Coordinates of C-alpha atoms in Angstrom, one line a residue:
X1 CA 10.1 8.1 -24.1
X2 CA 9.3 4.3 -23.3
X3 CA 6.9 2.1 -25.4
X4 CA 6.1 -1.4 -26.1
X5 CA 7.8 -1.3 -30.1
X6 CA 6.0 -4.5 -31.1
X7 CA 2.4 -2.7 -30.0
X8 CA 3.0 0.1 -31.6
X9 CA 3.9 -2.4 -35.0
X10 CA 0.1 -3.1 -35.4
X11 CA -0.8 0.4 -35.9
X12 CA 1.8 1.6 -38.2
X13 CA 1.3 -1.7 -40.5
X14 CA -2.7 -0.8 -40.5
X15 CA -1.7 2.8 -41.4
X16 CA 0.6 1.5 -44.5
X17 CA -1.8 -0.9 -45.4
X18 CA -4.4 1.2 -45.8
X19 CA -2.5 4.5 -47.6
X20 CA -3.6 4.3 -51.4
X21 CA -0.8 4.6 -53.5
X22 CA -0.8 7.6 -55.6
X23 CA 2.8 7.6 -56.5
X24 CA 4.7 4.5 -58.1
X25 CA 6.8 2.8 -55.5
X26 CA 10.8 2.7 -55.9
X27 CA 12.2 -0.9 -54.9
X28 CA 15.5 -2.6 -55.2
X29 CA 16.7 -5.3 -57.5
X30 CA 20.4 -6.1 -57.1
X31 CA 22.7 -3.3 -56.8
X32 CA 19.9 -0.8 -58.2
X33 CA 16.3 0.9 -57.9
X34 CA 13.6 0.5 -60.0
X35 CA 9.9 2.1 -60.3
X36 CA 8.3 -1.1 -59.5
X37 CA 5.4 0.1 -61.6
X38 CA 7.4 0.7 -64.7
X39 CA 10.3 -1.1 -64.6
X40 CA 12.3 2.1 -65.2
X41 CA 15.7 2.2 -63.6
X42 CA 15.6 4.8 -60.6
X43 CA 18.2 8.0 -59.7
X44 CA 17.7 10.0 -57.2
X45 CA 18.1 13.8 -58.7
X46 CA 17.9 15.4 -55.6
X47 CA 18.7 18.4 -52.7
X48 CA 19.4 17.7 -49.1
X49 CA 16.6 20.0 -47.0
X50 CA 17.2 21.1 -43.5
X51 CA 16.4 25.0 -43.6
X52 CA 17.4 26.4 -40.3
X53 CA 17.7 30.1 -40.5
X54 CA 14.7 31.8 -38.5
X55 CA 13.9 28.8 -36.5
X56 CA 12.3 29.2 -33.3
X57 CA 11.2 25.5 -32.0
X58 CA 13.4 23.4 -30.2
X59 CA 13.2 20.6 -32.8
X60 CA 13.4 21.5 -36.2
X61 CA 11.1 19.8 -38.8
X62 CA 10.7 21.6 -42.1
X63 CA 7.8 18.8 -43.2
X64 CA 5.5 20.3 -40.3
X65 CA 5.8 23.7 -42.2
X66 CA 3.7 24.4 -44.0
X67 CA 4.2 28.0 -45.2
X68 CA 7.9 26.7 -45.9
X69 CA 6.7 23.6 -47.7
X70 CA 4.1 25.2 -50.1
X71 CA 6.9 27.6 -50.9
X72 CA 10.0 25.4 -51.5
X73 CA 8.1 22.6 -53.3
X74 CA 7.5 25.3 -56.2
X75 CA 11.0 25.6 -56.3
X76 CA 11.6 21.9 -55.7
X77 CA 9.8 21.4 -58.6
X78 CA 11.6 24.3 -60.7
X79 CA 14.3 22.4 -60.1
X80 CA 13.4 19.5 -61.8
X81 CA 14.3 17.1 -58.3
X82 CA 12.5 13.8 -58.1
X83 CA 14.0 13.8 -54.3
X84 CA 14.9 15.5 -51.1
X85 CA 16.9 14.4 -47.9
X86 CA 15.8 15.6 -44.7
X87 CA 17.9 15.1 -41.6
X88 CA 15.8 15.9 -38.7
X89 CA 12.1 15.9 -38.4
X90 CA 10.1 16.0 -35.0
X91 CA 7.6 12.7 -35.2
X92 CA 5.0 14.1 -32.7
X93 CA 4.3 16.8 -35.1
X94 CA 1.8 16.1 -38.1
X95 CA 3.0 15.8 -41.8
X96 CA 0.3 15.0 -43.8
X97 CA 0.2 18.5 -45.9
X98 CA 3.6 18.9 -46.6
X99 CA 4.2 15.3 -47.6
X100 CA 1.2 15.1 -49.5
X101 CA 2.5 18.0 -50.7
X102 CA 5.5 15.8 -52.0
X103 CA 3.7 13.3 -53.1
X104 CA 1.6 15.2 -55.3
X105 CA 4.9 16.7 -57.1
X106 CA 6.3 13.7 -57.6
X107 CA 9.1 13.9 -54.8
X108 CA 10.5 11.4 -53.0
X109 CA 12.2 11.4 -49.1
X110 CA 14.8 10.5 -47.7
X111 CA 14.9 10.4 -43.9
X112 CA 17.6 10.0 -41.1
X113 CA 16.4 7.8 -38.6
X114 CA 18.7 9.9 -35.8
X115 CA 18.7 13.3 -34.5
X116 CA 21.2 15.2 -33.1
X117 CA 20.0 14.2 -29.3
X118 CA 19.0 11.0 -30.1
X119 CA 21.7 9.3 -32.2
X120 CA 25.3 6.9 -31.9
X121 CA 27.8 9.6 -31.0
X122 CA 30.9 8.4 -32.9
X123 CA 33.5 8.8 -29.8
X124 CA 31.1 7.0 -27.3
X125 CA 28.8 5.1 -29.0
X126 CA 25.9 2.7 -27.6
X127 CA 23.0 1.2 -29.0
X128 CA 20.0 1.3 -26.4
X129 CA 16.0 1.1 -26.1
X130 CA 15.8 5.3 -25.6
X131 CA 17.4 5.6 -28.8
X132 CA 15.7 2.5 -30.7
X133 CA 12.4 3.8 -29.0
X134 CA 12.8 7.2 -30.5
X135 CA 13.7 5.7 -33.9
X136 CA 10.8 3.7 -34.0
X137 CA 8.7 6.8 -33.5
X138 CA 10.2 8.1 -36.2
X139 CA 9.2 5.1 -38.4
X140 CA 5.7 5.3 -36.9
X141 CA 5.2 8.2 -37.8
X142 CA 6.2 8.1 -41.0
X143 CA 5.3 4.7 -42.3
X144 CA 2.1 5.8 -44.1
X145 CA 3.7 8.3 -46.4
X146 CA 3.6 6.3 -49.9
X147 CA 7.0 8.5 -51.2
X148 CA 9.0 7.5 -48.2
X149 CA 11.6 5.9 -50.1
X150 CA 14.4 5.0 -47.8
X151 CA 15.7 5.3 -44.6
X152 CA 19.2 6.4 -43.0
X153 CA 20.8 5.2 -40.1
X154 CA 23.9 6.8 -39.7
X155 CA 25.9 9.7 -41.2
X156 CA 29.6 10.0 -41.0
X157 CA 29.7 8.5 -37.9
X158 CA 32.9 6.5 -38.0
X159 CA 34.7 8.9 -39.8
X160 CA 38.5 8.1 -39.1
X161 CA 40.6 5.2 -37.8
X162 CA 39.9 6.5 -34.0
X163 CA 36.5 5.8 -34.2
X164 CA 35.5 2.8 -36.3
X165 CA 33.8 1.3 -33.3
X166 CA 31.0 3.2 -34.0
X167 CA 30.3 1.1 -37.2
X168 CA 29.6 -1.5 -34.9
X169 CA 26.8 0.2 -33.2
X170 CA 25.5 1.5 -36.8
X171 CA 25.5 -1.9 -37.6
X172 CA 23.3 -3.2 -34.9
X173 CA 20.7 -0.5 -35.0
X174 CA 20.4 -1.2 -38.6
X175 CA 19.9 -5.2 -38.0
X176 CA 17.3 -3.7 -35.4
X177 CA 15.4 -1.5 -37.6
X178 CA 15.3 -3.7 -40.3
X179 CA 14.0 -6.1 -38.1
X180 CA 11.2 -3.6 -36.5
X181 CA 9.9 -2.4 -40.0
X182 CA 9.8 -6.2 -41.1
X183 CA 7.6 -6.9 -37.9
X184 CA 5.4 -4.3 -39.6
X185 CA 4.9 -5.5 -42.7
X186 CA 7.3 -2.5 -44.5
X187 CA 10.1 -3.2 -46.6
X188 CA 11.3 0.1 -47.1
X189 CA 15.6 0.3 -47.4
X190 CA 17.9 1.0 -44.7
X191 CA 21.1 2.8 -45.5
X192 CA 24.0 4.3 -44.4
X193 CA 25.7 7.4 -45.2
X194 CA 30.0 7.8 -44.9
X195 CA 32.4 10.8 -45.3
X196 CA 34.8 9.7 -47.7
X197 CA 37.4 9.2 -45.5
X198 CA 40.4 8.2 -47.2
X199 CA 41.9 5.4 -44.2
X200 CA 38.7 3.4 -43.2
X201 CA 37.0 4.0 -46.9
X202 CA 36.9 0.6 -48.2
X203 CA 36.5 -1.0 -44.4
X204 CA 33.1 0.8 -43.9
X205 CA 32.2 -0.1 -47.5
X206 CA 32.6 -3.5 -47.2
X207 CA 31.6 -4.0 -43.9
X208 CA 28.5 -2.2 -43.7
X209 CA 28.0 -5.0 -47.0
X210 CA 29.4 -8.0 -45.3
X211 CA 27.7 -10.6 -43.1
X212 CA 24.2 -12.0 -42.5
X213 CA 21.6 -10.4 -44.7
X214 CA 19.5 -9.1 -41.9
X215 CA 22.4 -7.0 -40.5
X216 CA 23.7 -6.1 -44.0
X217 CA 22.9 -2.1 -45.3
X218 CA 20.1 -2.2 -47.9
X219 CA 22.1 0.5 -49.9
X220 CA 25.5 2.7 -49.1
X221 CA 25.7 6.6 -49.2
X222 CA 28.8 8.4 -50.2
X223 CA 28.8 12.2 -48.7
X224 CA 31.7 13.5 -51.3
X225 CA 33.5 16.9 -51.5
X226 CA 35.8 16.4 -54.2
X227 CA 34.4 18.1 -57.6
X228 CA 35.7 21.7 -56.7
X229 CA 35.6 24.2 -59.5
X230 CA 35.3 24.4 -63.0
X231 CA 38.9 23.0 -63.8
X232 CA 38.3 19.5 -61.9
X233 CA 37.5 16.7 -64.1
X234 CA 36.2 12.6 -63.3
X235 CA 39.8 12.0 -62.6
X236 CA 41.4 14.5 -61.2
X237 CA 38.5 15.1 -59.0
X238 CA 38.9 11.5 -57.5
X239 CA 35.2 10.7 -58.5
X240 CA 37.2 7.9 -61.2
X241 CA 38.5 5.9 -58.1
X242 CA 35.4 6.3 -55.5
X243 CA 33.4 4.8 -59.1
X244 CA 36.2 1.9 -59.5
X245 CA 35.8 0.7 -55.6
X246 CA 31.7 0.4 -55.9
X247 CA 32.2 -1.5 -59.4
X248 CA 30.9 -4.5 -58.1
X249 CA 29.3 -3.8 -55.1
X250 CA 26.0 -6.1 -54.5
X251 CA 23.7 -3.4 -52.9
X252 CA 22.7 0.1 -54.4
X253 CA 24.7 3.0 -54.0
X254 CA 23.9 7.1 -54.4
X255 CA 25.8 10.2 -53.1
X256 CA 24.1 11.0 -50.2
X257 CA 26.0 14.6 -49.9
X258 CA 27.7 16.2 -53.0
X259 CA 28.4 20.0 -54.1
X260 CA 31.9 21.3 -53.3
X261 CA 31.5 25.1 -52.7
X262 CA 35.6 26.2 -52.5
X263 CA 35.0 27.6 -55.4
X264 CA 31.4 29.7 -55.7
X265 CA 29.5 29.9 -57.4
X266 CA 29.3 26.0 -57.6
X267 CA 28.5 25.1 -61.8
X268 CA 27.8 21.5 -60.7
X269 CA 29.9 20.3 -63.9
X270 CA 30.4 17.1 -61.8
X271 CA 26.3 16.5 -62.6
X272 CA 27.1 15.0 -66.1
X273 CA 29.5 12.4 -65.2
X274 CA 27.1 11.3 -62.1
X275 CA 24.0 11.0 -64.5
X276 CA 26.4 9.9 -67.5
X277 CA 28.7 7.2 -68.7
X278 CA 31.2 7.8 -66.3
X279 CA 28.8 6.9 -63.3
X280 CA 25.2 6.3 -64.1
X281 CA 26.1 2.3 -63.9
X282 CA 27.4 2.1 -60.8
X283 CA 26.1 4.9 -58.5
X284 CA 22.0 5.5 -58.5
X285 CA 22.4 9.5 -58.8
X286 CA 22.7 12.1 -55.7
X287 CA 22.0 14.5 -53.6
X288 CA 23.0 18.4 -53.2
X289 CA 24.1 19.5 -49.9
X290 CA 21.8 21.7 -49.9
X291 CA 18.8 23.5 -50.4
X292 CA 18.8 26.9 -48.0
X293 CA 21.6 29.0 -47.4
X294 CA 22.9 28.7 -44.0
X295 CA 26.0 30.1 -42.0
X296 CA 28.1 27.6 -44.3
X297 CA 27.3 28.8 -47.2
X298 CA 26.1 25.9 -49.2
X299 CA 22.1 27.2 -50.1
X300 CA 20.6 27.4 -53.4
X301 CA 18.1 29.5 -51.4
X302 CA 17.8 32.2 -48.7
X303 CA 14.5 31.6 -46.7
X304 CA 13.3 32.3 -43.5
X305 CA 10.9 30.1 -41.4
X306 CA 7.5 31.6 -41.5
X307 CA 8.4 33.6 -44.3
X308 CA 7.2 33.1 -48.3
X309 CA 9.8 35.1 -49.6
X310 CA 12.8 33.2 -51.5
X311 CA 15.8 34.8 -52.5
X312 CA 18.1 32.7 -54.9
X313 CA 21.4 32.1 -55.9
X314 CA 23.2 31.6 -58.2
X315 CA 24.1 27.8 -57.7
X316 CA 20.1 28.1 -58.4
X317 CA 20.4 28.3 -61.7
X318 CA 23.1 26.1 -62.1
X319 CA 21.9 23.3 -60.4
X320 CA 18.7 23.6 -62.1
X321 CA 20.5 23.7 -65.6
X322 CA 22.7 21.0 -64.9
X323 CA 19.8 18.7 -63.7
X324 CA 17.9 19.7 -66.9
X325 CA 20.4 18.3 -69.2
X326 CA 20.9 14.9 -67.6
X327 CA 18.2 12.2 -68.1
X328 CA 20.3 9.1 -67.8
X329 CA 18.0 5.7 -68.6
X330 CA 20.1 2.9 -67.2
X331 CA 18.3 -0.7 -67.2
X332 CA 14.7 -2.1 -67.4
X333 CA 14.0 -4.1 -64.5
X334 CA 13.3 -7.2 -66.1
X335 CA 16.2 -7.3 -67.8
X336 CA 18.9 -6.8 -64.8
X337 CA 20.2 -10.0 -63.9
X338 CA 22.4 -8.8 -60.4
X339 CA 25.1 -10.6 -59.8
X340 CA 28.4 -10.9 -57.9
X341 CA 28.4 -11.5 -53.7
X342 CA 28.1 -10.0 -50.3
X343 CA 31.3 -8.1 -49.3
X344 CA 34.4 -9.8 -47.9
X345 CA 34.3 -8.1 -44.2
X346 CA 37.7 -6.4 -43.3
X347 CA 39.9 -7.4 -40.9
X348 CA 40.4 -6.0 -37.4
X349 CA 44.2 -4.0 -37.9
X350 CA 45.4 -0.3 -36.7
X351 CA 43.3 1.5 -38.8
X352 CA 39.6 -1.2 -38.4
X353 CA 38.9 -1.7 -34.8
X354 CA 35.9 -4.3 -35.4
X355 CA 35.5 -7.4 -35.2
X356 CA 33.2 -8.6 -38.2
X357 CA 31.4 -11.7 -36.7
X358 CA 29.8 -9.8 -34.0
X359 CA 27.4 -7.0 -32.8
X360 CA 26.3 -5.2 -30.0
X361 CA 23.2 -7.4 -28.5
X362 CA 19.5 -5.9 -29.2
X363 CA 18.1 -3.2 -26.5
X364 CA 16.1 -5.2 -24.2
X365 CA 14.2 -3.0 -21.5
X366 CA 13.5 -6.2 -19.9
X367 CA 16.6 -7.3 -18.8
X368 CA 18.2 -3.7 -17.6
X369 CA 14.8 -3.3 -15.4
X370 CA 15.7 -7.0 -14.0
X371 CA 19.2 -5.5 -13.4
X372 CA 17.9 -2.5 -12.0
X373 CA 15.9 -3.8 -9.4
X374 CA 18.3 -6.4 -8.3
X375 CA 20.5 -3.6 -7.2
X376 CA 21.2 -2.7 -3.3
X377 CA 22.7 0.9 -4.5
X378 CA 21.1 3.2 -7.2
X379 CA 20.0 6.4 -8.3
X380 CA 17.2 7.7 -6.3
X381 CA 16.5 9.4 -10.1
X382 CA 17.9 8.0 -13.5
X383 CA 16.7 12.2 -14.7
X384 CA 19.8 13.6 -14.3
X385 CA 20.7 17.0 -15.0
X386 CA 23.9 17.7 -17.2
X387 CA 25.8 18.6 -13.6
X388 CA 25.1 16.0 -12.5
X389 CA 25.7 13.6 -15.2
X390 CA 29.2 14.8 -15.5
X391 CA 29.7 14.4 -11.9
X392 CA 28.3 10.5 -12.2
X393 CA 30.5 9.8 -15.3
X394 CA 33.5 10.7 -13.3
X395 CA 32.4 8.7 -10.5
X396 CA 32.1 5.9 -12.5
X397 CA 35.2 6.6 -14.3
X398 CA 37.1 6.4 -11.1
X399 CA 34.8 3.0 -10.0
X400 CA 35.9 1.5 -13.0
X401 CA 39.3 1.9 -13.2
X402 CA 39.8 0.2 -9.6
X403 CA 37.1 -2.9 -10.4
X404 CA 35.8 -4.8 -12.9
X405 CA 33.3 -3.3 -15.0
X406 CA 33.0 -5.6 -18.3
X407 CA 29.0 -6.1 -18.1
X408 CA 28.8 -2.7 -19.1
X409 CA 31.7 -3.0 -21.1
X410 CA 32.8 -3.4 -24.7
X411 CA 35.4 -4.6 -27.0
X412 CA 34.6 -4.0 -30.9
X413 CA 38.0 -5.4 -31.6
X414 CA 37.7 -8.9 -30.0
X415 CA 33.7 -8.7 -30.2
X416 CA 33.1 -8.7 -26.8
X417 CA 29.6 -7.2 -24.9
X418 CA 28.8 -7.1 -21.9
X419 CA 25.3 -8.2 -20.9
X420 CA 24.0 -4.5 -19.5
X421 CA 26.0 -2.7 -22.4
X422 CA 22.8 -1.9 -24.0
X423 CA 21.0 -0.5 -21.0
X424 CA 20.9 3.0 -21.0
X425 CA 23.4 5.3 -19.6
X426 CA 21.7 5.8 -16.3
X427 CA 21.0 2.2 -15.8
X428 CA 24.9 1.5 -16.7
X429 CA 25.9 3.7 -14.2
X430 CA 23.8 2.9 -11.5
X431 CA 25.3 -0.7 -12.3
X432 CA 28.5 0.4 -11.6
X433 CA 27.8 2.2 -8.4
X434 CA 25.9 -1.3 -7.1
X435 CA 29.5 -2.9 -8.0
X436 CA 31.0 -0.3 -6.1
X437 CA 29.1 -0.5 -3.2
X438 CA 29.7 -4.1 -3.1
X439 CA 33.0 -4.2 -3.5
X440 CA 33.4 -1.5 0.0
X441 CA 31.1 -4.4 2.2
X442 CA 27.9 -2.4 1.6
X443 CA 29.0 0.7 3.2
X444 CA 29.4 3.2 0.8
X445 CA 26.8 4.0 -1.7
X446 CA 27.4 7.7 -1.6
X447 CA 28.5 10.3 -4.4
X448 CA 28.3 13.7 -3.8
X449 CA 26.5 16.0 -6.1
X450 CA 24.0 12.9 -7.4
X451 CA 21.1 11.9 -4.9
X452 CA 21.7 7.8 -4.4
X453 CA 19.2 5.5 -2.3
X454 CA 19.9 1.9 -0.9
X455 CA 17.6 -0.7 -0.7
X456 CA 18.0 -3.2 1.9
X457 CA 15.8 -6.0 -0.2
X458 CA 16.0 -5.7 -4.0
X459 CA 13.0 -7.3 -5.7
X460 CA 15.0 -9.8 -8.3
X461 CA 17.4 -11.5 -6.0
X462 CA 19.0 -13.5 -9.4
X463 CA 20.3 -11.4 -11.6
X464 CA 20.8 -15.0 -14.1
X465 CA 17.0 -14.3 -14.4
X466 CA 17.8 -11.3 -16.3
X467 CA 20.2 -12.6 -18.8
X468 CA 16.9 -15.2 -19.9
X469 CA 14.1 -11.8 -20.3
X470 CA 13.3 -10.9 -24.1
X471 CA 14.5 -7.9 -26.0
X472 CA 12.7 -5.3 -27.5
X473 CA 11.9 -7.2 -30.9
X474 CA 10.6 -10.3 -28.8
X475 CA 13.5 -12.5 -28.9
X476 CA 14.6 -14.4 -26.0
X477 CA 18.3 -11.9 -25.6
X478 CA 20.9 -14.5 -25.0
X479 CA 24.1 -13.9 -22.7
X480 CA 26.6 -11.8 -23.9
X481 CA 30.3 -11.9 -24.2
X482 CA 32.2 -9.7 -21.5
X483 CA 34.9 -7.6 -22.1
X484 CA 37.8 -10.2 -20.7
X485 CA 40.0 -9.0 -18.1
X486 CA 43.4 -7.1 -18.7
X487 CA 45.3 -6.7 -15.4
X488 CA 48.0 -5.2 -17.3
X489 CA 46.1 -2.3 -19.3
X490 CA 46.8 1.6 -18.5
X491 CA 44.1 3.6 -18.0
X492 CA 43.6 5.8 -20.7
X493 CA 42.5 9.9 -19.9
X494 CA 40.7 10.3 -22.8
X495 CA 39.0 14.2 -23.6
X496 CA 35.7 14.4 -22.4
X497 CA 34.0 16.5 -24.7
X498 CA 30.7 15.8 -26.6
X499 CA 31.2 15.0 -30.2
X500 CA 27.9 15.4 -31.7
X501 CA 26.7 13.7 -34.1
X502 CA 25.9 17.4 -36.1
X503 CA 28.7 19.1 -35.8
X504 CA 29.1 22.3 -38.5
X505 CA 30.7 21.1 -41.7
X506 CA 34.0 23.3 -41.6
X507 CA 34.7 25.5 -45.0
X508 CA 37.5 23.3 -45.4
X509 CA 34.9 20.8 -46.5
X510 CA 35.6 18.7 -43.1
X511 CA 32.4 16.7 -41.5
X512 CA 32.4 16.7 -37.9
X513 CA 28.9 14.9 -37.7
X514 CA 28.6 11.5 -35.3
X515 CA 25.5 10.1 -36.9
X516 CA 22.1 11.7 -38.8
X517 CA 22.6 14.9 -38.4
X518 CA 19.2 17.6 -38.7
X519 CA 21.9 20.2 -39.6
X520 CA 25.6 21.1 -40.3
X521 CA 26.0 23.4 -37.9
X522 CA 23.8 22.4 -34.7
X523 CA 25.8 20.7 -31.9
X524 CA 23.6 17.5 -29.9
X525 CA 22.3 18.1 -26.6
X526 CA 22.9 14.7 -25.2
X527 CA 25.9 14.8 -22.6
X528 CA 28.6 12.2 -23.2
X529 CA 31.8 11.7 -21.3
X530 CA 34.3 9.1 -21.3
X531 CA 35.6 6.3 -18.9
X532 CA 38.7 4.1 -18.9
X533 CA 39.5 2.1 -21.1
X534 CA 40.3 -2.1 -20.3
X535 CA 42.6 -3.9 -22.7
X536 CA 44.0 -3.1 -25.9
X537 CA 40.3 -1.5 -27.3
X538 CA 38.0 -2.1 -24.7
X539 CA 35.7 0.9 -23.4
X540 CA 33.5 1.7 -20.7
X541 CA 30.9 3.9 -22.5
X542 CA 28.6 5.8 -20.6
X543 CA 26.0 8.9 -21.5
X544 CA 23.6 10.6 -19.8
X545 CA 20.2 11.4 -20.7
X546 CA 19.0 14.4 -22.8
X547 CA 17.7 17.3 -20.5

């Protein structure tokens, strides 16, 4: 899907603008929310909601039901839940009932900005206009809804030392998005969501809180599996020292995922110290993973899509008596003076492979059509099948590894970009086989299994022209930084298998999600392999279009 993001700004702003405001907004002061209306310090007492079971469509989006909706939003408000998380919506469906459904109960959403095919997979990750385009669709579509309260815009995606290049990409689509909703007039928060992990913890906290304010998470999300059973407690649960390292952090933070089930039925005894002395200063409340029962067994419900009837269990109950006893009342507004500073950003070391001081450059369609018309070999298609996208990414893998490819490459460690690293995969590739075709004196342009075309006179004979066109936010994109040469580096096999970025969480409690996932058990669609590697942590990353 390709669209002009700054046109379709002015529509979405006159679609805010004009919503009346029927429920009180929810902004942030400091490292906390408030109901702007009342001052009131906000927590989230909320359920993650992604029911899947009986689902026909191709993209799932439980706000477009609306037999689901009118029957869960009794139960929602059973519950006593002020807000829900939803991971995966569909943007070209409508919404209006079930979110005025929301609205009207006094419910508030959170929404991942990814999906499963359109997301920064953790083990090859890129930041490009197919993927900001779909998230702005997202925000389109969405921006009008009055109890949208924040946004998400990655979960678990670097989740251990091996991929904490990811963060990087994270990191620039949130400086992007923040950037997009500012250019229509919306203000509403941009987060990101982590798994805990034990290694690269404090690195992803203090880096996704470090830096220039416009690149800078508006909140942090903690996905936690720790409170398991009736016999855990603050501390020997390890809540005590996940509280001690967000003491004095300068931007909001909730758990985005909690709810052990090792131990069923869950009692949710871990509620009173999240709503309660032990953490209602420093974390803004939660959310239960989640609503319906699915084949991981984590539902407070069984439902069915198209069905009304609701069968519940018993962490029902319990969730719904544990909510009712909590009613924590933190700070008025007006008296919260925030203090304290932006995070120190880590250091690049063995376990943090980013460097802090720069980001992967802005999408700009501009420059990679500039690119892509200067070439004298492409793709007579960049829609690819899967087959044939894995037959391209080893021919690229191979072009690569004999010739220099750092304008399509990257080095998170030394913060090196290559100017075409934010093209999409196709474009990158059909880069790569241009180089290629140069480098054999213009007679090969040839790889079997993928149709390829030459073109004896390319329409942008300067390719320094491209380096000069705009990105996709309207800025004049400067030059990047290559990946620098490394004569001596090994080429490095690595497993080409797609990580998704919604993997199923494992009953060991282990996440295997690359970014916003719609579900814990739905694998992405979106082919990835990888290329060689130049340098100590340089990669070729390459990805082929959903099919």
């Amino acid at each position: 899907m390709k669209f002009s993001l700054l046109k379709s700004a002015g529509i979405g702003a006159l679609c805010a603008a004009t919503t009346v405001m029927a429920i009180d907004p929810i902004v942030i002061k400091g490292s906390k929310f408030f109901n702007e209306k009342t001052g009131e310090q906000f927590y989230f007492k909320g359920v993650a909601y992604q029911p899947r079971t009986g689902l026909t469509a191709e993209n799932p989006d439980p706000l477009a039901d609306t037999v689901g909706c009118k029957r869960d939003i009794e139960l929602f408000k059973d519950l006593g839940i002020n807000s829900i998380r939803v991971y995966e919506v569909d943007y070209n469906k409508n919404h209006d009932t079930c979110m005025k459904l929301l609205e009207d109960a006094g419910i508030y959403l959170i929404l991942d900005m990814p999906s499963p095919k359109y997301s920064i997979n953790r083990a090859n990750p890129y930041w490009d206009h197919d993927l900001m385009s779909h998230w702005a669709a997202k925000v389109d579509a969405f921006a009008k809804y009055p109890n949208l309260v924040a946004w998400i815009a990655g979960n678990e995606v670097a989740n251990d030392k091996t991929t904490t290049p990811s963060a990087a990409f994270v990191k620039a689509a949130i400086r992007d998005m923040k950037a997009y909703l500012k250019s229509k007039g919306l203000n509403t928060p941009v987060g990101y969501a982590d798994n805990d992990d034990m290694d690269i913890r404090m690195n992803l906290i203090n880096y996704f809180n470090c830096g220039d304010e416009g690149t800078r998470a508006d909140f942090y999300g903690i996905n936690i599996y720790r409170w398991c059973g009736d016999d855990a407690t603050f501390e020997t649960s390890g809540y005590a020292d996940v509280t001690k390292n967000m003491t004095d952090y300068t931007i909001p933070s909730l758990l985005t995922e909690f709810g052990c089930n090792v131990v069923r039925p869950r009692t949710f005894h871990d509620v009173k110290s999240i709503y309660g002395a032990d953490m209602s200063d420093t974390f803004s409340g939660g959310i239960v993973y989640e609503f319906t029962e699915e084949d991981n067994d984590y539902g407070l419900v069984k439902v069915s899509y198209g069905s009304s009837k609701v069968d519940k269990t018993e962490d029902y109950e319990n969730l719904k008596q544990a909510y009712a006893g909590v009613n924590p009342k933190g700070v008025k507004m007006s008296e919260y003076k925030p203090g304290g500073r932006a995070s120190v950003c880590p250091q690049v070391s063995s376990v943090w492979a980013v460097k802090a001081d720069a980001l992967p450059p802005t999408p700009s369609s501009a420059r990679c059509q500039c690119m892509m018309d200067s070439l004298g070999c492409t793709l007579k298609s960049t829609d690819l099948t899967p087959d044939e996208g894995k037959v391209l990414g080893e021919a690229v893998g191979s072009i690569c590894g004999q010739t220099n490819c750092n304008e399509i490459s990257y080095d998170t460690s030394k913060g090196n970009y290559g100017n075409y690293v934010a093209c999409d995969s196709a474009q990158r590739s059909a880069w790569a086989l241009d180089k290629s075709y140069i480098n054999s004196r213009y007679t090969q342009c040839d790889v079997s299994g993928v149709d390829t075309i030459t073109v004896k006179s390319p329409k942008q004979k300067d390719t320094a022209e491209c380096l000069t066109m705009k990105d996709d936010m309207g800025n004049i994109a400067a030059p990047s930084t290559p990946v620098e040469d490394d004569d001596d580096s090994e080429i490095n096999d690595s497993d080409d298998s797609d990580e998704s970025d919604n993997d199923a969480r494992d009953d060991d409690e282990e996440s295997e999600s690359d970014g916003s996932s719609s579900s814990k058990t739905s694998s992405a669609t979106r082919a990835a392999f990888n290329l060689s590697q130049f340098g100590a942590a340089a990669a070729v990353v390459m990805a082929v279009v959903a099919f």
